[in-house]
mmCIF file of C-alpha atoms in Angstrom:
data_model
loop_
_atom_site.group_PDB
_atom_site.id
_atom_site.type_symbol
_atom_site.label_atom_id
_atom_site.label_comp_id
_atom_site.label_asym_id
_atom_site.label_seq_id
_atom_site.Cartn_x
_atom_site.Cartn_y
_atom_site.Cartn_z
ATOM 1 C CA UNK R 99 87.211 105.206 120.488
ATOM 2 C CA UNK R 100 84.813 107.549 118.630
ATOM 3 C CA UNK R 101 81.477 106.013 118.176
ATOM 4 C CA UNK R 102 81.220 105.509 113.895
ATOM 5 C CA UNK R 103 79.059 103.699 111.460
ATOM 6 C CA UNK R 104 80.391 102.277 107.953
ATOM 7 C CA UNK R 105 78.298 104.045 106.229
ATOM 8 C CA UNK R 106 80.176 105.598 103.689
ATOM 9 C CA UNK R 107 82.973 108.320 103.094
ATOM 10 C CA UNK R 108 81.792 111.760 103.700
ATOM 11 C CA UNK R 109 78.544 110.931 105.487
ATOM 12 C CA UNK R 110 78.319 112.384 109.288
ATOM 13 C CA UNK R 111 78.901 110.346 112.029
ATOM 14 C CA UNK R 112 75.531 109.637 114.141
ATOM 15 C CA UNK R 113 75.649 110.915 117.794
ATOM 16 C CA UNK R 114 75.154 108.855 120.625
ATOM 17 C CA UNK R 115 71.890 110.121 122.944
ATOM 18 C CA UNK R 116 72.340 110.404 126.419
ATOM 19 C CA UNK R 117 69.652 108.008 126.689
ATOM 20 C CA UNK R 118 71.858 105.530 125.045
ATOM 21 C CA UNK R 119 75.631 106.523 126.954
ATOM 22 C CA UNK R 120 72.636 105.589 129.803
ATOM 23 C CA UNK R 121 72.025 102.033 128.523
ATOM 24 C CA UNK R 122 75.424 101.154 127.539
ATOM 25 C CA UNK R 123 76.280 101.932 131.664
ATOM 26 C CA UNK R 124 73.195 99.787 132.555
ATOM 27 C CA UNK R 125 74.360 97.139 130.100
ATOM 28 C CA UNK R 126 77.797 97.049 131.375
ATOM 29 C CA UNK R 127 76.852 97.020 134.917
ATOM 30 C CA UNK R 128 74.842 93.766 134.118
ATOM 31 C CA UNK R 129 77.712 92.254 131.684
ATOM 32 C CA UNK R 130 79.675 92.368 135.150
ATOM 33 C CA UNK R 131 77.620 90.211 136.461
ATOM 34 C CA UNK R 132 77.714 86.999 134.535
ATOM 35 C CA UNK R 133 79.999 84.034 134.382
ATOM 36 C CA UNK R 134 83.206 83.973 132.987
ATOM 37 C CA UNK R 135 84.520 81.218 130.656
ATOM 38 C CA UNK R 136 84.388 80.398 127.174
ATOM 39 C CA UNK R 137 82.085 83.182 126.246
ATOM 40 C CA UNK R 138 82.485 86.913 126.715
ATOM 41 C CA UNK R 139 80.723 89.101 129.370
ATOM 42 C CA UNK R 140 77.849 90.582 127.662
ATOM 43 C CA UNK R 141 74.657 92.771 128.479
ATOM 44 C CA UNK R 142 72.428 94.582 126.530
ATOM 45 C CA UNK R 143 69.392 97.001 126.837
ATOM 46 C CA UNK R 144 66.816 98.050 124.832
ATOM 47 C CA UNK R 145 65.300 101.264 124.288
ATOM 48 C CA UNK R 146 61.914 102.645 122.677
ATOM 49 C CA UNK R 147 59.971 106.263 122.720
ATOM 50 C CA UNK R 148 62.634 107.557 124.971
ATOM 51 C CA UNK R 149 62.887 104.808 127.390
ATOM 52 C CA UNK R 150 65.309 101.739 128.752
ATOM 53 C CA UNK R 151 62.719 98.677 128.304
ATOM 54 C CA UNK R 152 64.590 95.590 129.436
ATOM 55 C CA UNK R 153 68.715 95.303 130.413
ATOM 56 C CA UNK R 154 69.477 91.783 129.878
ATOM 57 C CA UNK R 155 72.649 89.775 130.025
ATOM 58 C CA UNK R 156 74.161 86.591 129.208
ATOM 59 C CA UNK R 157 74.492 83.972 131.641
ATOM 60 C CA UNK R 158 77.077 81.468 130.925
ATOM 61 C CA UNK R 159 77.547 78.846 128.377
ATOM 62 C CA UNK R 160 74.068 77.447 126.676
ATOM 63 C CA UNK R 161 72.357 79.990 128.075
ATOM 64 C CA UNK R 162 70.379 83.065 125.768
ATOM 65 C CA UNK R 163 72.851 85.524 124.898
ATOM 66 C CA UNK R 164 72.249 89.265 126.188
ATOM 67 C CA UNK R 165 70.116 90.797 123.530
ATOM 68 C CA UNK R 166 68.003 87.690 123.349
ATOM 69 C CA UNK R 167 67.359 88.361 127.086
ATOM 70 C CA UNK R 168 66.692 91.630 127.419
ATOM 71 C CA UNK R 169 64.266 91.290 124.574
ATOM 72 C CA UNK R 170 62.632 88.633 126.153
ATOM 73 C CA UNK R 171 62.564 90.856 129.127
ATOM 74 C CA UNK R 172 60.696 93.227 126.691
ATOM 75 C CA UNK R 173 58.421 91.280 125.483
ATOM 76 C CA UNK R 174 57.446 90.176 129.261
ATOM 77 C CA UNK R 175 56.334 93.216 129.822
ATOM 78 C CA UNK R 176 53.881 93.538 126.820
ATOM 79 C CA UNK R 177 56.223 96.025 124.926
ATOM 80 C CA UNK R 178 56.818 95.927 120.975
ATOM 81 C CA UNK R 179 60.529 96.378 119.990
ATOM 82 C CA UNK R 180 60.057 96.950 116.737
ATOM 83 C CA UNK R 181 61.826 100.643 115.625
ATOM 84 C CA UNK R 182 63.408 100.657 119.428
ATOM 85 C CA UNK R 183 67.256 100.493 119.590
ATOM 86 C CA UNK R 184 69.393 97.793 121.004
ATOM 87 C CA UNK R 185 72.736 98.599 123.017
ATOM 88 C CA UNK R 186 74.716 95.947 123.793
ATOM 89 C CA UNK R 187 78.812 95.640 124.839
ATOM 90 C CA UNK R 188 79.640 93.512 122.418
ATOM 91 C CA UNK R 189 79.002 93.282 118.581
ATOM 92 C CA UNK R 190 75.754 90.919 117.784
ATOM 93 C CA UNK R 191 77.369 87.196 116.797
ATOM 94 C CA UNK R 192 76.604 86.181 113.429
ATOM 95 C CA UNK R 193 77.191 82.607 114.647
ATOM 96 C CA UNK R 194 74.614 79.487 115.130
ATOM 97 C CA UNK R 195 76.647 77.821 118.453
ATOM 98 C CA UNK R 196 74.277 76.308 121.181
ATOM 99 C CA UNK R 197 72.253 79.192 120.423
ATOM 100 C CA UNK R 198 71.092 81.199 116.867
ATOM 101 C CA UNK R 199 73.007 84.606 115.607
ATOM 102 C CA UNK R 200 72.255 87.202 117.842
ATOM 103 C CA UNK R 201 72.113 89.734 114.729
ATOM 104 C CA UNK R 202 69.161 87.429 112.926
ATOM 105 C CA UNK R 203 67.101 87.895 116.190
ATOM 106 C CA UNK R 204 67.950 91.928 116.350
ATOM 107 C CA UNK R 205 66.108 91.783 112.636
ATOM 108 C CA UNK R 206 63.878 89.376 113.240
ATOM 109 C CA UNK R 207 62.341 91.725 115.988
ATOM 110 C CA UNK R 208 62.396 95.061 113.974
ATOM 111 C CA UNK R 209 65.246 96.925 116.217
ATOM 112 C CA UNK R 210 66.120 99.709 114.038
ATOM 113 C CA UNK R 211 69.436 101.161 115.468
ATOM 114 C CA UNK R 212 72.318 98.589 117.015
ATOM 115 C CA UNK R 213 74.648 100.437 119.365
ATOM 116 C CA UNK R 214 77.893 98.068 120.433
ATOM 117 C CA UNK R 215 80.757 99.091 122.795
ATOM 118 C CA UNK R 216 83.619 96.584 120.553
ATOM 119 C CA UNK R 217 83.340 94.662 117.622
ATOM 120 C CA UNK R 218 83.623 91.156 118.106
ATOM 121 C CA UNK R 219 87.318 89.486 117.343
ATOM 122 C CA UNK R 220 86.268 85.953 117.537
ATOM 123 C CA UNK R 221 86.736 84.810 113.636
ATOM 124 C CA UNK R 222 83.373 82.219 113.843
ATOM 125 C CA UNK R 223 80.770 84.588 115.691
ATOM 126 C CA UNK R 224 81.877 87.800 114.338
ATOM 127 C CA UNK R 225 80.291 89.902 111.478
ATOM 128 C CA UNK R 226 76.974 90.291 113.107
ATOM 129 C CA UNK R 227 77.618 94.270 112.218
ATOM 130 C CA UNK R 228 77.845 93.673 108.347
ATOM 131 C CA UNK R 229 74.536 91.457 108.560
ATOM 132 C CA UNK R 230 72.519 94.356 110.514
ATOM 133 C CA UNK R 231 73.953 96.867 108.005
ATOM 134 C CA UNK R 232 72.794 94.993 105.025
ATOM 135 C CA UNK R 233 69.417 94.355 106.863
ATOM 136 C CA UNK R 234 68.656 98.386 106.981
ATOM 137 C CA UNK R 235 69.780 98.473 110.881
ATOM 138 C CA UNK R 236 71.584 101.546 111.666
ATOM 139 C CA UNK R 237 75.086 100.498 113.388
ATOM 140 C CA UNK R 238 77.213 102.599 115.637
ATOM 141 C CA UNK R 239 80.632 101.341 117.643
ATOM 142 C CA UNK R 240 82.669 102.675 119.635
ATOM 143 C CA UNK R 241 80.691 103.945 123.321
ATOM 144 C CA UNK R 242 82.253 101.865 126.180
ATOM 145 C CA UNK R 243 84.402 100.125 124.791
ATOM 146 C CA UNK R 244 87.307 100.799 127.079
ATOM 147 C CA UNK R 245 85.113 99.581 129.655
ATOM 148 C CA UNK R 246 83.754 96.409 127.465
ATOM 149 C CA UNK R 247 87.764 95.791 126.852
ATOM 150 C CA UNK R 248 88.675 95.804 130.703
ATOM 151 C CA UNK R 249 85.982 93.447 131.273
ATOM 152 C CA UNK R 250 86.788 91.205 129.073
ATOM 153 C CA UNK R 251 90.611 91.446 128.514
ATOM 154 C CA UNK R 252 91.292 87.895 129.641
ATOM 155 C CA UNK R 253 88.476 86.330 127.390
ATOM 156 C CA UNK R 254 89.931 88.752 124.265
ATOM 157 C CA UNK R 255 93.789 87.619 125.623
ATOM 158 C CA UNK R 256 92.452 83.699 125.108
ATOM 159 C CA UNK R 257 90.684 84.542 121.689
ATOM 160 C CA UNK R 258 93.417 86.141 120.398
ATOM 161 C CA UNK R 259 95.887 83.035 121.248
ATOM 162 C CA UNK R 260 93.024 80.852 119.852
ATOM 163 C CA UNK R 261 93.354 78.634 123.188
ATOM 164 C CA UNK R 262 90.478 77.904 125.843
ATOM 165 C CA UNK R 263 89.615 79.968 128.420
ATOM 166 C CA UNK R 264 91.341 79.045 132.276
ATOM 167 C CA UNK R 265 89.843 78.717 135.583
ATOM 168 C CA UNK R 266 92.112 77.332 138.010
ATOM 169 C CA UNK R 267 90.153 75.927 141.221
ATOM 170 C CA UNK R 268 92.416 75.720 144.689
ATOM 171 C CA UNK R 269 91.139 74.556 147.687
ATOM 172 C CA UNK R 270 93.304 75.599 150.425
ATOM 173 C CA UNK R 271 93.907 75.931 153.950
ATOM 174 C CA UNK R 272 94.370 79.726 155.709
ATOM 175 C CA UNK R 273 98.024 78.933 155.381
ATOM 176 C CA UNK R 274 97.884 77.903 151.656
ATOM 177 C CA UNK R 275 97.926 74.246 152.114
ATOM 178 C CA UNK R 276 96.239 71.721 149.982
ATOM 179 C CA UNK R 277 97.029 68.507 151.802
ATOM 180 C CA UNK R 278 98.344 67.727 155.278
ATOM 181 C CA UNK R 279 101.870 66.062 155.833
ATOM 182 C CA UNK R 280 100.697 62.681 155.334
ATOM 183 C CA UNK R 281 99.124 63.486 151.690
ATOM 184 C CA UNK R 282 95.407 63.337 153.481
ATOM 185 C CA UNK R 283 93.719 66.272 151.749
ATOM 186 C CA UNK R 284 89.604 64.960 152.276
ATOM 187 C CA UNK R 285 88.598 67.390 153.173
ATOM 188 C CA UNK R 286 89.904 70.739 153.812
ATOM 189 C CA UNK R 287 87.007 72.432 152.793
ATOM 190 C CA UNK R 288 83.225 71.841 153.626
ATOM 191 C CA UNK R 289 80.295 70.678 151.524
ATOM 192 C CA UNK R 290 78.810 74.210 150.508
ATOM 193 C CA UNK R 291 82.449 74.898 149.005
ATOM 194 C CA UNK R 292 82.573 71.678 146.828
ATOM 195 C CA UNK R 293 79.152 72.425 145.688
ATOM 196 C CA UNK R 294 79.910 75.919 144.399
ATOM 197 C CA UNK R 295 83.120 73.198 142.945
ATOM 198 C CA UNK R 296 80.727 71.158 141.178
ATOM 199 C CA UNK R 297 78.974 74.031 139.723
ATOM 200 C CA UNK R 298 82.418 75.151 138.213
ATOM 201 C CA UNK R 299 82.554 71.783 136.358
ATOM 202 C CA UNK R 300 79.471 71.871 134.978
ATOM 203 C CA UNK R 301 80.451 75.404 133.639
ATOM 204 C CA UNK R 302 83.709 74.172 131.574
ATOM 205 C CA UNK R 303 83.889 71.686 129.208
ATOM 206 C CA UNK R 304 86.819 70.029 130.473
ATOM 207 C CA UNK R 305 88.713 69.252 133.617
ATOM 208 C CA UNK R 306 92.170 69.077 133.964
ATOM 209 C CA UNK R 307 94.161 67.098 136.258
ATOM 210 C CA UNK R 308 97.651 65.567 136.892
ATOM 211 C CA UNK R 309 98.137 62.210 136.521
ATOM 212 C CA UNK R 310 100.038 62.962 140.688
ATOM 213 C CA UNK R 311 96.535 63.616 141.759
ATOM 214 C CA UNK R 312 95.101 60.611 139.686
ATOM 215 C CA UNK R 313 97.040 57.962 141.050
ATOM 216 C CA UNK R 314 97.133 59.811 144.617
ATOM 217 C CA UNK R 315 93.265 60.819 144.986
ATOM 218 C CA UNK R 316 91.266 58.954 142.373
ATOM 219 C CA UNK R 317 88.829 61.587 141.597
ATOM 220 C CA UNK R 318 86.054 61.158 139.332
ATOM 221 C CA UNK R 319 85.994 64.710 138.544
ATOM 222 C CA UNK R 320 82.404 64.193 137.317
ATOM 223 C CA UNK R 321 79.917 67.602 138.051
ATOM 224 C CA UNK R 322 77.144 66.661 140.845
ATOM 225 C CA UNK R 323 74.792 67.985 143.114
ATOM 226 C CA UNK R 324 74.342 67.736 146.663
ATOM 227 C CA UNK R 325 72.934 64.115 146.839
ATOM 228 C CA UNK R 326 76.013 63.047 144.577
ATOM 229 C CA UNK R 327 74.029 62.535 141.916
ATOM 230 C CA UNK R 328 75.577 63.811 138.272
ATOM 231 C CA UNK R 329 74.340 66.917 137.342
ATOM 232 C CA UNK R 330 73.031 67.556 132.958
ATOM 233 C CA UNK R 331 76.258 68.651 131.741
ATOM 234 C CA UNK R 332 79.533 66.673 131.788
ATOM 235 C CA UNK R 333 82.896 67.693 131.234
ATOM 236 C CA UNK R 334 85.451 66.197 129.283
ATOM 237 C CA UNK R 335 88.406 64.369 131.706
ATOM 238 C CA UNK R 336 91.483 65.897 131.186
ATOM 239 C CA UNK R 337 94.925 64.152 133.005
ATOM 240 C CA UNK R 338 98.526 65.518 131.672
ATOM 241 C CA UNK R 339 101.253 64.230 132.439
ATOM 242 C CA UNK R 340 103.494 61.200 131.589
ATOM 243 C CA UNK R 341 102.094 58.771 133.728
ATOM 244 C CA UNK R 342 99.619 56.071 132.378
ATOM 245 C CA UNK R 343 95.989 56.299 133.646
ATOM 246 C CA UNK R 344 95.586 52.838 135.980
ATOM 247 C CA UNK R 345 92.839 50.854 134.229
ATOM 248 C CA UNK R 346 90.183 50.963 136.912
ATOM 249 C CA UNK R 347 90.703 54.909 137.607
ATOM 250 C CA UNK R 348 87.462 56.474 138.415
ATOM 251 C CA UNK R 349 87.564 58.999 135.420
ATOM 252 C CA UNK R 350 87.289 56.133 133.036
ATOM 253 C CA UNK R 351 83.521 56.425 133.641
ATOM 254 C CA UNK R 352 83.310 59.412 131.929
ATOM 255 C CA UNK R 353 84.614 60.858 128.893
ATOM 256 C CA UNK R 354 88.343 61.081 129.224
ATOM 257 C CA UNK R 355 91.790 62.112 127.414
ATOM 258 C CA UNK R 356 95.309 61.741 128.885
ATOM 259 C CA UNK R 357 97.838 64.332 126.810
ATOM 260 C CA UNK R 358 101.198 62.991 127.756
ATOM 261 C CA UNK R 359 103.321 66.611 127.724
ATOM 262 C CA UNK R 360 103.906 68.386 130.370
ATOM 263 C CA UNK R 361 103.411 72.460 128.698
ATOM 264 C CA UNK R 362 100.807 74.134 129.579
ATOM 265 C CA UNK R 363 100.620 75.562 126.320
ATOM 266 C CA UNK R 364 100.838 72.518 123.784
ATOM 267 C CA UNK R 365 97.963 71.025 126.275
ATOM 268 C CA UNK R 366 95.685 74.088 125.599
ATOM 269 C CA UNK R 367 96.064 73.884 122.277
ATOM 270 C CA UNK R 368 95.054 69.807 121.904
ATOM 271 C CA UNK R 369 92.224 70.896 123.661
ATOM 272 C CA UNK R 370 91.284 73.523 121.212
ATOM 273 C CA UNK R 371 91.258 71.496 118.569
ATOM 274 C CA UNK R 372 89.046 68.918 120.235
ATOM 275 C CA UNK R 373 86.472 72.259 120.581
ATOM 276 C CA UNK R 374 87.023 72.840 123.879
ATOM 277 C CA UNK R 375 86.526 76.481 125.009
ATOM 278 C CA UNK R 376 86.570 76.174 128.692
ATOM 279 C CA UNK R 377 89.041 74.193 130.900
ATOM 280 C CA UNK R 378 88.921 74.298 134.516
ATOM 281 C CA UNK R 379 92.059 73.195 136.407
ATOM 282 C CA UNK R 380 91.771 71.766 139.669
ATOM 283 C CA UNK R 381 95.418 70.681 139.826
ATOM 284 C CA UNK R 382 98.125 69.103 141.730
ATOM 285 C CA UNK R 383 99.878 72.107 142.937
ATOM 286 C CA UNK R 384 102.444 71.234 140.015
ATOM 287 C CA UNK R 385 99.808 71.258 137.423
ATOM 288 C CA UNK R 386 98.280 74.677 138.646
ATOM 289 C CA UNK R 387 101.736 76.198 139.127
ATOM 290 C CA UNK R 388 102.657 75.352 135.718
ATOM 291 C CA UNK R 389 99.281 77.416 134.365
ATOM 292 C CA UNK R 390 99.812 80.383 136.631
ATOM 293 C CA UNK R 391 103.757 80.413 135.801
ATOM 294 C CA UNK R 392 102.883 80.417 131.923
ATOM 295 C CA UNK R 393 99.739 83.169 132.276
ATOM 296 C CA UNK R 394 97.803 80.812 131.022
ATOM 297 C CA UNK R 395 95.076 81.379 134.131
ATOM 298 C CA UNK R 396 92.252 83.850 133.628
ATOM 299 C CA UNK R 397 90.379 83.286 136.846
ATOM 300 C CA UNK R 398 91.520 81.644 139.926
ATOM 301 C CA UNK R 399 88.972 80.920 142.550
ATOM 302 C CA UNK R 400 90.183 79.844 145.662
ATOM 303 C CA UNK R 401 87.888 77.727 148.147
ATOM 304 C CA UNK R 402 89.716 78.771 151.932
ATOM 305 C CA UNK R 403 88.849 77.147 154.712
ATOM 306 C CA UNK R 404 89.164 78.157 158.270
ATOM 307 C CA UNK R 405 92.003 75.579 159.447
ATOM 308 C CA UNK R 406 95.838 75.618 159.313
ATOM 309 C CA UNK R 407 97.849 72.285 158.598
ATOM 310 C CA UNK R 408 101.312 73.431 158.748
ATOM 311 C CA UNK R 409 103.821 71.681 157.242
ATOM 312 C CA UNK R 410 101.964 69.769 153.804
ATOM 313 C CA UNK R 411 101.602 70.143 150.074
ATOM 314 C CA UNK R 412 101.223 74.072 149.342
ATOM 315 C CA UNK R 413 98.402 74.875 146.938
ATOM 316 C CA UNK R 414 101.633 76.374 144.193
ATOM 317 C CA UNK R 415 104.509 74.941 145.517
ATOM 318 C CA UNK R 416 106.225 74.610 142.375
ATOM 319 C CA UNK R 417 105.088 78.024 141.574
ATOM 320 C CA UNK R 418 108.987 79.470 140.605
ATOM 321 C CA UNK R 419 109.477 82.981 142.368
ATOM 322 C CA UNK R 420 112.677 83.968 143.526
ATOM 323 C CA UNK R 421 112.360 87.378 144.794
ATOM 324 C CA UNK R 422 109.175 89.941 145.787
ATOM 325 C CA UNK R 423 109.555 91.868 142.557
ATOM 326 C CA UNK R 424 108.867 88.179 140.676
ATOM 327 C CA UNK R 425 105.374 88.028 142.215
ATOM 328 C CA UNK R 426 102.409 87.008 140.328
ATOM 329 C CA UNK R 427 99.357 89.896 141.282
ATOM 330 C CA UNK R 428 96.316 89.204 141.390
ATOM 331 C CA UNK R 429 93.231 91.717 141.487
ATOM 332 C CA UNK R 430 89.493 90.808 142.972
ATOM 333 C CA UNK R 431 87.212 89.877 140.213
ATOM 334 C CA UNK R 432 83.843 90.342 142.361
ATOM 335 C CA UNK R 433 82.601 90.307 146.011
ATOM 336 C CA UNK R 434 84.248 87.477 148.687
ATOM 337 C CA UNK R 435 81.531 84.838 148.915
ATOM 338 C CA UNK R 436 81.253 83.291 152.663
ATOM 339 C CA UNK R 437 80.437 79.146 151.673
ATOM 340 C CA UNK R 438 78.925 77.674 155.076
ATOM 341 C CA UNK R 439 82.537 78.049 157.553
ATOM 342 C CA UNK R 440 84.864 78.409 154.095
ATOM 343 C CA UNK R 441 85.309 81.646 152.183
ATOM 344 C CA UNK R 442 85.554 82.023 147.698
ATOM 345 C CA UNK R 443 87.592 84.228 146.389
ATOM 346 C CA UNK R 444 87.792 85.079 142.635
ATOM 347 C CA UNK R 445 90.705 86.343 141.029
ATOM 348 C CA UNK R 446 91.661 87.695 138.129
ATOM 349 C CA UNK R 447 95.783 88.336 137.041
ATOM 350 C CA UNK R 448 96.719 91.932 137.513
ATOM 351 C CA UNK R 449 100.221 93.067 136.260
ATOM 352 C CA UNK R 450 102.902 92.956 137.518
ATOM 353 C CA UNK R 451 103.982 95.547 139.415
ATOM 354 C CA UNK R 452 107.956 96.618 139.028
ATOM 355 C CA UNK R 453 109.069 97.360 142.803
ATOM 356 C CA UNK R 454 112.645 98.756 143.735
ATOM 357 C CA UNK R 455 115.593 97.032 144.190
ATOM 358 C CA UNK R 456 116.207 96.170 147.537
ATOM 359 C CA UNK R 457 117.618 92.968 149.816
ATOM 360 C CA UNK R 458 115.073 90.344 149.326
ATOM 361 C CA UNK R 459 114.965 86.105 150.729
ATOM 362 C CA UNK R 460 114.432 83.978 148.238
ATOM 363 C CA UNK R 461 111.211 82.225 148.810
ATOM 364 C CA UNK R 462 112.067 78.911 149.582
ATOM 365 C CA UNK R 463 102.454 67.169 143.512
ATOM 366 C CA UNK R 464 100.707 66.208 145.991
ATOM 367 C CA UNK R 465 96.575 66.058 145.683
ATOM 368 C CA UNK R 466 94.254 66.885 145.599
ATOM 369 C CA UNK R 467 90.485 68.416 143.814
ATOM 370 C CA UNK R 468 87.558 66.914 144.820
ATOM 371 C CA UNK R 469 86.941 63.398 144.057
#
């Protein structure tokens, strides 16, 4: 895509400095780094008299988004940004969420010139281009956006089907199971895995469950720390399935739904229109193969710990795949994290790649998430 402003028919097109192809690589580097969920990957930098100020990026959830911290960064420093230019991946929201309109703040603190990789396609926080424009801030879109796209293709894929974001959780054993024989599943993995766990809840705003692992496991499925006490943030209880909750289940303590349908889908889009934007999945293996048979999971972390258990529930057992050229790919999204004895992996779907025809054997709900 051609960088461009809307500034009228006729009028040239601004070109993009070096300086600023310069920042939008610095700005995409740190958008790489944040936390996938309900929000995009953002960064931003700012520039001023020919230099990069501050790179900032957004965190997660709640958190300030990318141009409010890399002009925070700026203003650390003792800098002024008024005049400077701000480059940032994604259009400036126009939205007031848990935090104010990105494009208000760009104003507020004089930038002059907005550079954005993609405009934003999300119907409530986009526009933040038309309210710079009629501000006097110079726009320009268009430089990395291929690169702003890849990053976020699974966040654009959810905003496009107006459904929450997916993280699926498994916690496995080296050969893939998620409970022994004898349904014990406590645990496979050690305490510095179910913290990173915990950390994942407090990220979403909603867990999802099966009402198998509810009336199997119990779980509370609340987010805590370390000495088990709950952490700030809460996520909504999720269990699907048939089944009635038992009166004295353990997620009763919290906020809680049961959606009685088994489609992935139709339970994404309840949740949507209770406002949730985040849903983490933590299974049965029925539940999670459902969500990775529909596509409906945009990251997959998987907790493995050093132990086999043989024959026992496999973490996507239900998962239907009849032949090698059925598989479901996945790609790395981001470095293999070593958790005490267990290792994390995060995943993000890859295509699927076509593979020749040749002889193939076909490939022949248990528990459990933390409690």
């Amino acid at each position: 895509m051609s960088p461009q402003t809307d500034r009228g028919a006729g009028q040239a097109r601004p070109a993009v400095t070096r300086l600023e192809a310069r920042a939008m690589d610095l700005a995409l580097r740190a958008a790489a780094e944040g936390v996938r969920g309900a929000n995009p990957l953002v960064g931003a930098a700012i520039i001023h008299d020919g230099r990069i100020l501050a790179v900032g990026r957004h965190r997660g959830a709640g958190t300030p988004h990318a141009e409010i911290d890399a002009l925070r960064a700026v203003r650390e420093r003792g800098e002024d940004p008024r005049g400077a230019t701000a480059v940032v991946t994604l259009e400036p929201c126009n939205h007031t969420g848990r935090t104010g309109p990105c494009a208000r703040a760009l104003v507020d603190a004089g930038i002059a010139r907005v550079v954005y990789a993609m405009a934003d396609p999300h119907a409530v926080a986009s526009g933040g281009a038309v309210r710079l424009r009629a501000a006097g801030v110079e726009t320009v879109e268009g430089p990395g956006a291929g690169r702003a796209r890849e990053l976020n293709e699974r966040w654009l894929l959810a905003t496009a089907q107006g459904r929450p974001y997916v993280t699926a959780k498994i916690a496995q054993s080296l050969d893939g199971r998620v409970a022994a024989a004898d349904g014990t599943s406590q645990w496979i993995t050690g305490p510095e895995a179910r913290r990173s766990g915990h950390a994942l809840r407090a990220r979403a705003d909603a867990v999802l469950v099966g009402t198998g692992t509810v009336l199997a496991d119990d779980p509370r499925l609340t987010a805590r720390d370390e000495h088990d006490a709950p952490l700030e943030h809460q996520p909504l209880h999720v269990v699907m399935g048939a089944r009635p909750v038992p009166a004295g289940a353990a997620l009763r303590d919290g906020p809680w739904v049961r959606i009685a349908d088994h489609d992935p889908a139709r339970v994404l889009a309840e949740l949507a229109d209770r406002g949730v934007g985040h849903v983490l999945v933590e299974g049965g293996p029925s539940v999670t193969s459902a969500f990775i048979g529909a596509d409906l999971v945009d990251t997959l972390v998987v907790h493995e710990a050093p132990l086999m258990l043989g024959p026992g529930a496999g973490a996507t057992d239900s998962l239907t795949v009849g032949t090698l050229g059925e598989a479901v790919h996945w790609r790395l999204d981001g470095p293999v994290r070593v958790l005490g004895g267990d290792l994390e992996i995060t995943l993000r779907p890859a295509p699927r790649r076509p593979l020749a025809a040749e002889p193939s054997t076909p490939l022949g709900e248990a528990c459990s998430p933390e409690s």
